[in-house]
Tab-separated table of C-alpha atoms and ligand atoms in Angstrom:
chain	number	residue	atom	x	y	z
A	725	UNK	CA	44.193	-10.697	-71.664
A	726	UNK	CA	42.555	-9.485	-68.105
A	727	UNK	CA	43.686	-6.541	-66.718
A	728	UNK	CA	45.015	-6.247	-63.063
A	729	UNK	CA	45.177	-2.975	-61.489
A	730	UNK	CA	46.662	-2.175	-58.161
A	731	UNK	CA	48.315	0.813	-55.885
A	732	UNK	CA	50.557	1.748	-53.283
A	733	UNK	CA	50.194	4.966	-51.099
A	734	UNK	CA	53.575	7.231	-51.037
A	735	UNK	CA	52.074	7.469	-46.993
A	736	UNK	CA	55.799	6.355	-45.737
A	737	UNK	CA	58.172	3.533	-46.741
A	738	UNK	CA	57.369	0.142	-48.225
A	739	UNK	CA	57.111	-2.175	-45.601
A	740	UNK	CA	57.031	-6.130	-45.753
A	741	UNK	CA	53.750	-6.074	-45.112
A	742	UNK	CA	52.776	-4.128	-48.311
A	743	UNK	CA	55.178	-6.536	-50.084
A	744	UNK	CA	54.036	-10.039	-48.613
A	745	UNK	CA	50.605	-9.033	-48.648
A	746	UNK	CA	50.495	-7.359	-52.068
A	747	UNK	CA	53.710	-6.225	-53.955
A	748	UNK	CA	54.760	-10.061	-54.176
A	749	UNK	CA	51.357	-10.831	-55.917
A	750	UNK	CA	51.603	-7.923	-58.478
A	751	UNK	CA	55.120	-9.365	-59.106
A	752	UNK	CA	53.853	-12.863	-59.710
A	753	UNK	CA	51.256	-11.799	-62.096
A	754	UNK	CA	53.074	-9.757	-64.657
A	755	UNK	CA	53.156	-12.980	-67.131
A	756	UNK	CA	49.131	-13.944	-67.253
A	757	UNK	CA	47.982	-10.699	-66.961
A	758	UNK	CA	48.364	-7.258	-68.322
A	759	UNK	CA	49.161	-5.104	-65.232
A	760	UNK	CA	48.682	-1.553	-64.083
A	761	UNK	CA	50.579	-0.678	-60.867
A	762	UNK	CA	50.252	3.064	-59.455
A	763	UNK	CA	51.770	4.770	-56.920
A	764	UNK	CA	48.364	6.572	-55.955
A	765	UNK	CA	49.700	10.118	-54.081
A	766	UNK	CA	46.165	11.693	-54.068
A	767	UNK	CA	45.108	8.898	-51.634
A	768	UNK	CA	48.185	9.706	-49.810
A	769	UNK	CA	46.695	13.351	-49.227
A	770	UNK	CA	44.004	12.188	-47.430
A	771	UNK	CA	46.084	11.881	-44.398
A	772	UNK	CA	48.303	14.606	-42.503
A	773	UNK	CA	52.014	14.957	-44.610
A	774	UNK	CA	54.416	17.510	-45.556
A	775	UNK	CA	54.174	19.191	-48.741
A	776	UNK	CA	57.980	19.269	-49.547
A	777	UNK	CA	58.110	15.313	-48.921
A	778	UNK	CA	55.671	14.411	-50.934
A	779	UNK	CA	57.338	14.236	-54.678
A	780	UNK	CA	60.351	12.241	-52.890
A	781	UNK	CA	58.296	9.806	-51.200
A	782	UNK	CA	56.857	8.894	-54.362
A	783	UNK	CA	59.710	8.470	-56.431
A	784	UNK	CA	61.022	6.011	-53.316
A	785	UNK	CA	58.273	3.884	-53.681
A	786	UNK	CA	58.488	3.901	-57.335
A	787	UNK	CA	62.315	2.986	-56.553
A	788	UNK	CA	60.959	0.303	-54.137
A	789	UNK	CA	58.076	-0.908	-55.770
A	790	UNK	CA	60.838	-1.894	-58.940
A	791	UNK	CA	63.142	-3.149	-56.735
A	792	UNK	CA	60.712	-5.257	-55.383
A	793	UNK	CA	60.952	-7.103	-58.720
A	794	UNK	CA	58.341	-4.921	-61.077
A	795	UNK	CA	59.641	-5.419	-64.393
A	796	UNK	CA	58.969	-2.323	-66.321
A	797	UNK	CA	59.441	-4.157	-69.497
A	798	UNK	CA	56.007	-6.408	-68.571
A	799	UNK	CA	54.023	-4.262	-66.675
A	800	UNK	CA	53.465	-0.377	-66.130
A	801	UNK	CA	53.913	1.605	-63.479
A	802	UNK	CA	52.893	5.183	-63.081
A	803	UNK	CA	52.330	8.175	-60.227
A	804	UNK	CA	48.009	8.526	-60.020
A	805	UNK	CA	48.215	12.284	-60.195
A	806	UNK	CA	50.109	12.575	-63.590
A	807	UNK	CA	46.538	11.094	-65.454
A	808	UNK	CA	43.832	13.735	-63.843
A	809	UNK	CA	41.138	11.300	-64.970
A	810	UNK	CA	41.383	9.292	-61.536
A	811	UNK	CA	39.759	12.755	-59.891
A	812	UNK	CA	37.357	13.218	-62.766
A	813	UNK	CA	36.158	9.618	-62.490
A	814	UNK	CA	36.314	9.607	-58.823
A	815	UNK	CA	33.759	12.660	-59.128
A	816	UNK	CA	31.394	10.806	-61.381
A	817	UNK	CA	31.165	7.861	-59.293
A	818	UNK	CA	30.467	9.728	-55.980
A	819	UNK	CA	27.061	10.453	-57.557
A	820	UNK	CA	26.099	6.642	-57.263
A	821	UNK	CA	28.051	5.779	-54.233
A	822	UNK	CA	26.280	5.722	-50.768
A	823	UNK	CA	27.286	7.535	-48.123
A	824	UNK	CA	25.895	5.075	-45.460
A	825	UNK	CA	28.280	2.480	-47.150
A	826	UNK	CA	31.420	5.303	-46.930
A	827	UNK	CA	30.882	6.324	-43.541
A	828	UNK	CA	30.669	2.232	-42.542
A	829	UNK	CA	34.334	1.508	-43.935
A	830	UNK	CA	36.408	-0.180	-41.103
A	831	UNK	CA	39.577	2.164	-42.551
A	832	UNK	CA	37.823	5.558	-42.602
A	833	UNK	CA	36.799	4.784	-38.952
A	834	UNK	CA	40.177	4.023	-37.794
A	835	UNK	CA	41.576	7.009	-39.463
A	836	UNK	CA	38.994	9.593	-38.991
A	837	UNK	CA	39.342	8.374	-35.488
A	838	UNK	CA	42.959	9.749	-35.513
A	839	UNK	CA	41.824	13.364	-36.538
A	840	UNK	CA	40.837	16.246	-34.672
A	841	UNK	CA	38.832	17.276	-38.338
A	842	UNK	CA	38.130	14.821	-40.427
A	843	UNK	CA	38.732	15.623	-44.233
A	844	UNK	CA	35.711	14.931	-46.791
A	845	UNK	CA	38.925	12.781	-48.814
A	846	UNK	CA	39.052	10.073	-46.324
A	847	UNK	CA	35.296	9.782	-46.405
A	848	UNK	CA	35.688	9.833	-50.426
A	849	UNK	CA	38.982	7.925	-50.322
A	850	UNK	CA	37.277	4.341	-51.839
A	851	UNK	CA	35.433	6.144	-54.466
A	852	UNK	CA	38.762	7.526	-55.712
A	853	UNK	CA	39.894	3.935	-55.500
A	854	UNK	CA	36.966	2.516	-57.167
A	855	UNK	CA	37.826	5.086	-59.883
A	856	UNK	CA	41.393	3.837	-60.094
A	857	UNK	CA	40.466	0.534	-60.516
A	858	UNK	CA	37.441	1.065	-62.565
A	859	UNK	CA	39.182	3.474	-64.943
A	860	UNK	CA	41.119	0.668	-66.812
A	861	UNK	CA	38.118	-1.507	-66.666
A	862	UNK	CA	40.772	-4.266	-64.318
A	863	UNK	CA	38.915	-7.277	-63.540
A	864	UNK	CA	41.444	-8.414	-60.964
A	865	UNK	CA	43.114	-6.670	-57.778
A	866	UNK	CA	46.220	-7.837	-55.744
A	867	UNK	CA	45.855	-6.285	-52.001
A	868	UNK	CA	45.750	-6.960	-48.749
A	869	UNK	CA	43.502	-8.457	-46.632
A	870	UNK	CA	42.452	-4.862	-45.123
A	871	UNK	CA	41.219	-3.636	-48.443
A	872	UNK	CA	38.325	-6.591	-49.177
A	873	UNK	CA	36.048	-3.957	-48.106
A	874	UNK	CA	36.763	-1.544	-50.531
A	875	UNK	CA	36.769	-3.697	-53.489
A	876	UNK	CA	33.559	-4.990	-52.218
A	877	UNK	CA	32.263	-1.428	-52.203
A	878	UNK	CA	34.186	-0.693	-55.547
A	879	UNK	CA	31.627	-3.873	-57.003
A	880	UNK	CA	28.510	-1.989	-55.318
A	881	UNK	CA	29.629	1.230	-57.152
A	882	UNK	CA	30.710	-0.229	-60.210
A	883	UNK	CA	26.733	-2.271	-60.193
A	884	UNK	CA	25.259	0.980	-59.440
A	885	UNK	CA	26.859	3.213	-61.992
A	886	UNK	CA	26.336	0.385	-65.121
A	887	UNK	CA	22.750	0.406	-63.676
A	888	UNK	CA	21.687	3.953	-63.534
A	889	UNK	CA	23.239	4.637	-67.002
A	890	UNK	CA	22.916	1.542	-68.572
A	891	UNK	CA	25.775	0.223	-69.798
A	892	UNK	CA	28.162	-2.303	-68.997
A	893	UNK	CA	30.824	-0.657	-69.150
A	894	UNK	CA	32.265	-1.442	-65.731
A	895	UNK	CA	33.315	-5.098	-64.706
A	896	UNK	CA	33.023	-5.881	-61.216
A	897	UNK	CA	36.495	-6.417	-59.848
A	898	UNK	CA	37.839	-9.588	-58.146
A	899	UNK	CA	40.391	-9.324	-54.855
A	900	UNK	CA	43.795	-11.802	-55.386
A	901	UNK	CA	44.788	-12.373	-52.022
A	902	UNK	CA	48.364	-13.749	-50.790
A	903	UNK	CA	49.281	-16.477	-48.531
A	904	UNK	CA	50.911	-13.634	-46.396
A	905	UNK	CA	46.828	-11.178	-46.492
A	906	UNK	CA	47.472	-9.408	-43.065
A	907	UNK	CA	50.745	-9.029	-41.847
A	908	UNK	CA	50.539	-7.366	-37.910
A	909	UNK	CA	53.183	-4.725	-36.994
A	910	UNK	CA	56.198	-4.663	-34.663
A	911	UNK	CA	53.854	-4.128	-31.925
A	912	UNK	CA	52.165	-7.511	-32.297
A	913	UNK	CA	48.988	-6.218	-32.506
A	914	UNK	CA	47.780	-3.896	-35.299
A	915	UNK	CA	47.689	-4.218	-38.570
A	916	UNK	CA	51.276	-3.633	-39.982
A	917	UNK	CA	50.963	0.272	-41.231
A	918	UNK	CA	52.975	3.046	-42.807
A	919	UNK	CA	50.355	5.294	-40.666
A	920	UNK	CA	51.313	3.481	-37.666
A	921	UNK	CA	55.003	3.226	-37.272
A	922	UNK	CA	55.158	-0.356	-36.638
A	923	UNK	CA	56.790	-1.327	-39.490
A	924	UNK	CA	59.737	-2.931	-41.216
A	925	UNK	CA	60.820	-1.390	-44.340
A	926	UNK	CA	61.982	-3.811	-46.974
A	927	UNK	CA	64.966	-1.741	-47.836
A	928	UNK	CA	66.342	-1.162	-44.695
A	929	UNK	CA	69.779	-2.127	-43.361
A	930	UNK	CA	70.545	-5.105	-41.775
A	931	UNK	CA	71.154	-2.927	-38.754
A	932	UNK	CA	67.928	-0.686	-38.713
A	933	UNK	CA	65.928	-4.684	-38.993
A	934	UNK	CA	67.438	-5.575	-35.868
A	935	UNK	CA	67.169	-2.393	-34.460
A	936	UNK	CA	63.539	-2.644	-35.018
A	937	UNK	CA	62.938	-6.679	-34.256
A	938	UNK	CA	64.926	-6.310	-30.969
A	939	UNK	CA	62.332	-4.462	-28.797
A	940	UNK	CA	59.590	-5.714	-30.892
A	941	UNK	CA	56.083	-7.736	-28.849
A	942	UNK	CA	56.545	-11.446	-28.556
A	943	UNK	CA	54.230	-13.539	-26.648
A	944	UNK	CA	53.663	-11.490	-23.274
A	945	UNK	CA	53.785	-15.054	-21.210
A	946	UNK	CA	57.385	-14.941	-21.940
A	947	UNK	CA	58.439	-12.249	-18.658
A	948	UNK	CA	61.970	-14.022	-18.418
A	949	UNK	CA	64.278	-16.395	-20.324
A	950	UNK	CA	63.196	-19.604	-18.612
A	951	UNK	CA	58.974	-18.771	-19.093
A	952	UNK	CA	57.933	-21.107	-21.294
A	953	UNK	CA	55.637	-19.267	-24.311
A	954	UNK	CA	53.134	-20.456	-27.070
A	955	UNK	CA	54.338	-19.962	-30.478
A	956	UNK	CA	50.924	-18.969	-32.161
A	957	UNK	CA	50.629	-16.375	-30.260
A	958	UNK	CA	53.590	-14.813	-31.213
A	959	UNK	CA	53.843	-12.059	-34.205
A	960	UNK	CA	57.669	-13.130	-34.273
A	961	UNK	CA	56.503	-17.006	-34.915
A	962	UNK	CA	53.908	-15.527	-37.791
A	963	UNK	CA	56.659	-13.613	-39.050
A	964	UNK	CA	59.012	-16.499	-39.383
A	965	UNK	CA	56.718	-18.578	-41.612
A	966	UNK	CA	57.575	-15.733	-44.209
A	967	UNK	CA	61.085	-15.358	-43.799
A	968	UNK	CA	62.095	-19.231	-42.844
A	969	UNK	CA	62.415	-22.478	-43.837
A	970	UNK	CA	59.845	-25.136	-42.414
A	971	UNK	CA	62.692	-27.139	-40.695
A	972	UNK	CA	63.414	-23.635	-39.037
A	973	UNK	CA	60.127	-22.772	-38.497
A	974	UNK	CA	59.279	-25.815	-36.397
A	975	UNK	CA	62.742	-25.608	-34.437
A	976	UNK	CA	61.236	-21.988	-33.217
A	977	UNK	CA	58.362	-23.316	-32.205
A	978	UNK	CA	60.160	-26.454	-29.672
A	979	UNK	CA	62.369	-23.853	-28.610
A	980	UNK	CA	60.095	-21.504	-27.395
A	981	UNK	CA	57.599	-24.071	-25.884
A	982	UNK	CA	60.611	-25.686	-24.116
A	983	UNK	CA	62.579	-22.165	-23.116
A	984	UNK	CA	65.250	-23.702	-25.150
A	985	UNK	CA	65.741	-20.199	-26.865
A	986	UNK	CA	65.168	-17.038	-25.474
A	987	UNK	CA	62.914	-14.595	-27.367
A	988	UNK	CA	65.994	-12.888	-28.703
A	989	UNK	CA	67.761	-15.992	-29.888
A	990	UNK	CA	64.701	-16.218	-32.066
A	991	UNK	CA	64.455	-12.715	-33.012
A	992	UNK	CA	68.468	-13.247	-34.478
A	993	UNK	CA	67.514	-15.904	-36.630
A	994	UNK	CA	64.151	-13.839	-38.087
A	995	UNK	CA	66.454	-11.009	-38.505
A	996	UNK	CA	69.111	-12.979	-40.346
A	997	UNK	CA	67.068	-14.541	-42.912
A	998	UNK	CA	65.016	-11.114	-43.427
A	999	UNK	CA	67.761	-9.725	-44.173
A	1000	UNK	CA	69.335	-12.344	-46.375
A	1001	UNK	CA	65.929	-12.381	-48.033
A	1002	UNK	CA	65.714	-8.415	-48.860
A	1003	UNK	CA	69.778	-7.985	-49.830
A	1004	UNK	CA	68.918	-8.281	-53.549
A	1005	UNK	CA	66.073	-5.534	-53.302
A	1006	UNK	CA	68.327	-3.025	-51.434
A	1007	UNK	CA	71.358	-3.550	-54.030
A	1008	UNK	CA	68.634	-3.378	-56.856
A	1009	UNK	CA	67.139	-0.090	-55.010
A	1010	UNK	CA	70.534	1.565	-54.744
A	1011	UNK	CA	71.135	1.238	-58.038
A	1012	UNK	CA	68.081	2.951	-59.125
A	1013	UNK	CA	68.943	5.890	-56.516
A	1014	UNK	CA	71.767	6.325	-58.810
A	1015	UNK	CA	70.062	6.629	-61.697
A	1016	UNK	CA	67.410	8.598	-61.098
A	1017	UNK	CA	66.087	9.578	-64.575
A	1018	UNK	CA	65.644	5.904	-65.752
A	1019	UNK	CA	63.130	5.959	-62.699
A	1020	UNK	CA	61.570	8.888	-63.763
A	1021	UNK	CA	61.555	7.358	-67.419
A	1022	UNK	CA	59.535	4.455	-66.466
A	1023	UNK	CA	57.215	6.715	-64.757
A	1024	UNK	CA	56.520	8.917	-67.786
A	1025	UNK	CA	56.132	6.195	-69.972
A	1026	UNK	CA	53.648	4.598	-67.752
A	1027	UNK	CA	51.473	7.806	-67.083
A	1028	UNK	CA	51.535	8.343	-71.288
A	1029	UNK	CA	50.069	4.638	-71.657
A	1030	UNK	CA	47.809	5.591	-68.784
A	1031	UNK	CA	46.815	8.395	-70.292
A	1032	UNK	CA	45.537	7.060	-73.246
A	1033	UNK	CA	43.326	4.225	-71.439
A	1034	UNK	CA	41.933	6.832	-69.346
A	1035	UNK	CA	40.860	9.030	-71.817
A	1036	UNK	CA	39.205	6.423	-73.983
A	1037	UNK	CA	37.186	5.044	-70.730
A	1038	UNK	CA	36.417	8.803	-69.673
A	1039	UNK	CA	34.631	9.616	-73.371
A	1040	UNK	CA	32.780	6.628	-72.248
A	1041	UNK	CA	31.408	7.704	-69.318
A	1042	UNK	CA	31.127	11.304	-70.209
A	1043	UNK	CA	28.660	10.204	-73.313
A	1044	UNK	CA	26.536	7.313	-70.989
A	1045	UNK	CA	25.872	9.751	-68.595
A	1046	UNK	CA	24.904	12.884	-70.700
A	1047	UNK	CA	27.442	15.515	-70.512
A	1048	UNK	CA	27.777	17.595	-73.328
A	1049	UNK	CA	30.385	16.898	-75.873
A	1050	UNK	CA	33.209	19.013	-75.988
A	1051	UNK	CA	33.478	21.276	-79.392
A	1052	UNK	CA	36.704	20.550	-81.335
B	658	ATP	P1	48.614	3.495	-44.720
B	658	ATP	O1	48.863	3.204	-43.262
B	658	ATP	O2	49.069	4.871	-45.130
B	658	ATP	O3	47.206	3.161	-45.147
B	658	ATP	P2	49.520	0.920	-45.605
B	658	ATP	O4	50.731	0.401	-44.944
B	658	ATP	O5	48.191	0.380	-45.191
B	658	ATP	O6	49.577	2.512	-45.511
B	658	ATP	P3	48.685	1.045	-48.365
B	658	ATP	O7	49.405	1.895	-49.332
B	658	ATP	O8	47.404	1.560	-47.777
B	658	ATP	O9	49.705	0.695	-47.182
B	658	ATP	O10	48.416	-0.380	-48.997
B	658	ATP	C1	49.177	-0.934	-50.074
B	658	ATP	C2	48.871	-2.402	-50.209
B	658	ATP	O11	49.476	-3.135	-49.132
B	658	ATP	C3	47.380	-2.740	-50.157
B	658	ATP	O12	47.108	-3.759	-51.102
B	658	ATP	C4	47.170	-3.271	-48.757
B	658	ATP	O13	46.086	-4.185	-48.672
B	658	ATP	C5	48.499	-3.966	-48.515
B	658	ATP	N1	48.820	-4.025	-47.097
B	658	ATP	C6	49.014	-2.940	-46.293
B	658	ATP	N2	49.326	-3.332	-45.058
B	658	ATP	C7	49.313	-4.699	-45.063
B	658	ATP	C8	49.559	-5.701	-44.067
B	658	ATP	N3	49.884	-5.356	-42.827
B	658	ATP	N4	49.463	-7.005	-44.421
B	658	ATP	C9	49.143	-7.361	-45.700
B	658	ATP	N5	48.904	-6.465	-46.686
B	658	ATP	C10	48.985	-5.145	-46.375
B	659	MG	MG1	46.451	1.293	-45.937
């Protein structure tokens, strides 16, 4: 059976675009494939955050990411800092990857561009990815459309690295994209992003969604309730192809061509089937909160499987590229 491999940054909450984009994918392939999901908090390090929020954060997106529909039973799931071999291998594999191609990613641009000092770990951050993936030897990887350039880069390293020590070892992993592979935040323009604050958590309340989808950018034509505006434009119109029916979908679009609606009548709607559509997770999720320790079970389980894999992949590449074996 191929193995899939993905993560999930404990960066801020998980937000529908982390669960159209990926998290809905890594739910849909637990039956054909065996699947590794992480919740990767050494990427999340990479960017300013608070020590003493750090452990919570992760266990909410573990909460979240089984909520989301993860079924421990079929797949595992496991924090990236509990099996240190993601750091070793990371290490190895920065002595193959290029620096021309790190400096050229589109992410560590925007972010280092967000920095007053820019930390070597964003600069490193898709070799530790590379390592994530590469580490369990996954073939396939459910993300986002904003992370094609990493796996591309995670290929180039993973070519490199069988190359210069001549083995195999590493398969070159394959992107699975969604329908849904960019999703563009609540201020219709950017990418939607935990870093950004222009998100929509998927556990939210039903009044914190429409808190957030009232003031959010529709199409900018629209100054008044009778201005006629142009659907595909919209980021509200995009977001109701996720969240509505087609009969629904194509009664927002005549209604905001026509002025029939204004931009909040179709905001309601979005918000009503969102939040229809995420009750189940947010009941699953609050039982979890509850029980704490069956989270933290799953977790431990997962990082003990992990464990093993990583070890037996790590002897590999200690021994191909010539460091000395350890005495017993
Ligand atoms: P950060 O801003 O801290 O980078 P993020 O919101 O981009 O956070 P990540 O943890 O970096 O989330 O990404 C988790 C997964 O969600 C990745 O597979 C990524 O491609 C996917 N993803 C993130 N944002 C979107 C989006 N707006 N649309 C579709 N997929 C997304
Ligand atoms: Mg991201």
């Amino acid at each position: 059976m191929q193995r899939v491999f993905s993560g999930i940054q404990p960066s801020g909450e998980l937000h529908i675009g982390n669960y159209l984009g990926a998290v809905r994918n890594w739910v849909a392939l637990h039956s054909e494939y065996e699947c590794i999901f992480c919740v990767v908090d050494l990427h999340a390090i990479t960017q300013p955050y608070e020590p003493k929020e750090l452990a919570p954060r992760t266990l909410e997106m573990a909460v979240g990411l089984l909520a989301a529909g993860l079924d421990p039973e079929r797949c595992t799931l496991f924090v990236q800092s509990h099996v240190p071999e993601h750091a070793e291998l990371a290490w190895a594999l920065s002595t193959v990857a290029p620096l021309g191609d790190l400096e050229r990613m589109t992410q560590f641009k925007d972010k280092a561009a967000r920095e007053e000092t820019v930390p070597a770990a964003l600069l490193n951050y898709p070799v530790l990815q590379a390592a994530d993936i590469l580490l369990y030897l996954a073939e396939k990887v459910p993300v986002g459309e904003d992370q094609l350039q990493h796996l591309e880069l995670a290929r180039e390293i993973a070519r490199r690295w069988n190359a210069r020590f001549g083995t195999a070892l590493f398969p070159e992993p394959q992107p699975v994209l969604s329908k849904a592979r960019r999703i563009v935040g609540l201020d219709g323009n950017a990418k939607m992003s935990k870093s950004l604050g222009n998100t929509i958590g998927v556990l939210e309340s039903p009044e914190a969604i429409w808190e957030k989808l009232r003031p959010a950018m529709t199409d900018p034509a629209r100054k008044t309730r009778r201005d006629p505006g142009t659907p595909e434009i919209c980021n509200i119109y995009a977001l109701h192809q996720h969240f509505s029916t087609p009969d629904e979908v194509e009664h927002v679009a005549q209604m905001c061509r026509t002025a029939g609606w204004g931009c909040l009548d179709c905001k309601r709607l979005l918000a009503d089937n969102m939040i229809a559509a995420l009750a189940p997770m947010r009941e699953r999720a609050a039982d979890l909160k509850a029980h704490p320790e069956r989270v933290r079970g799953v977790l431990g389980r997962g990082a003990e499987h992990c464990r093993r894999l990583a070890g037996a992949t790590m002897a590999r590449v200690r021994e191909a590229m010539g460091l000395a074996p350890r005495s017993a």
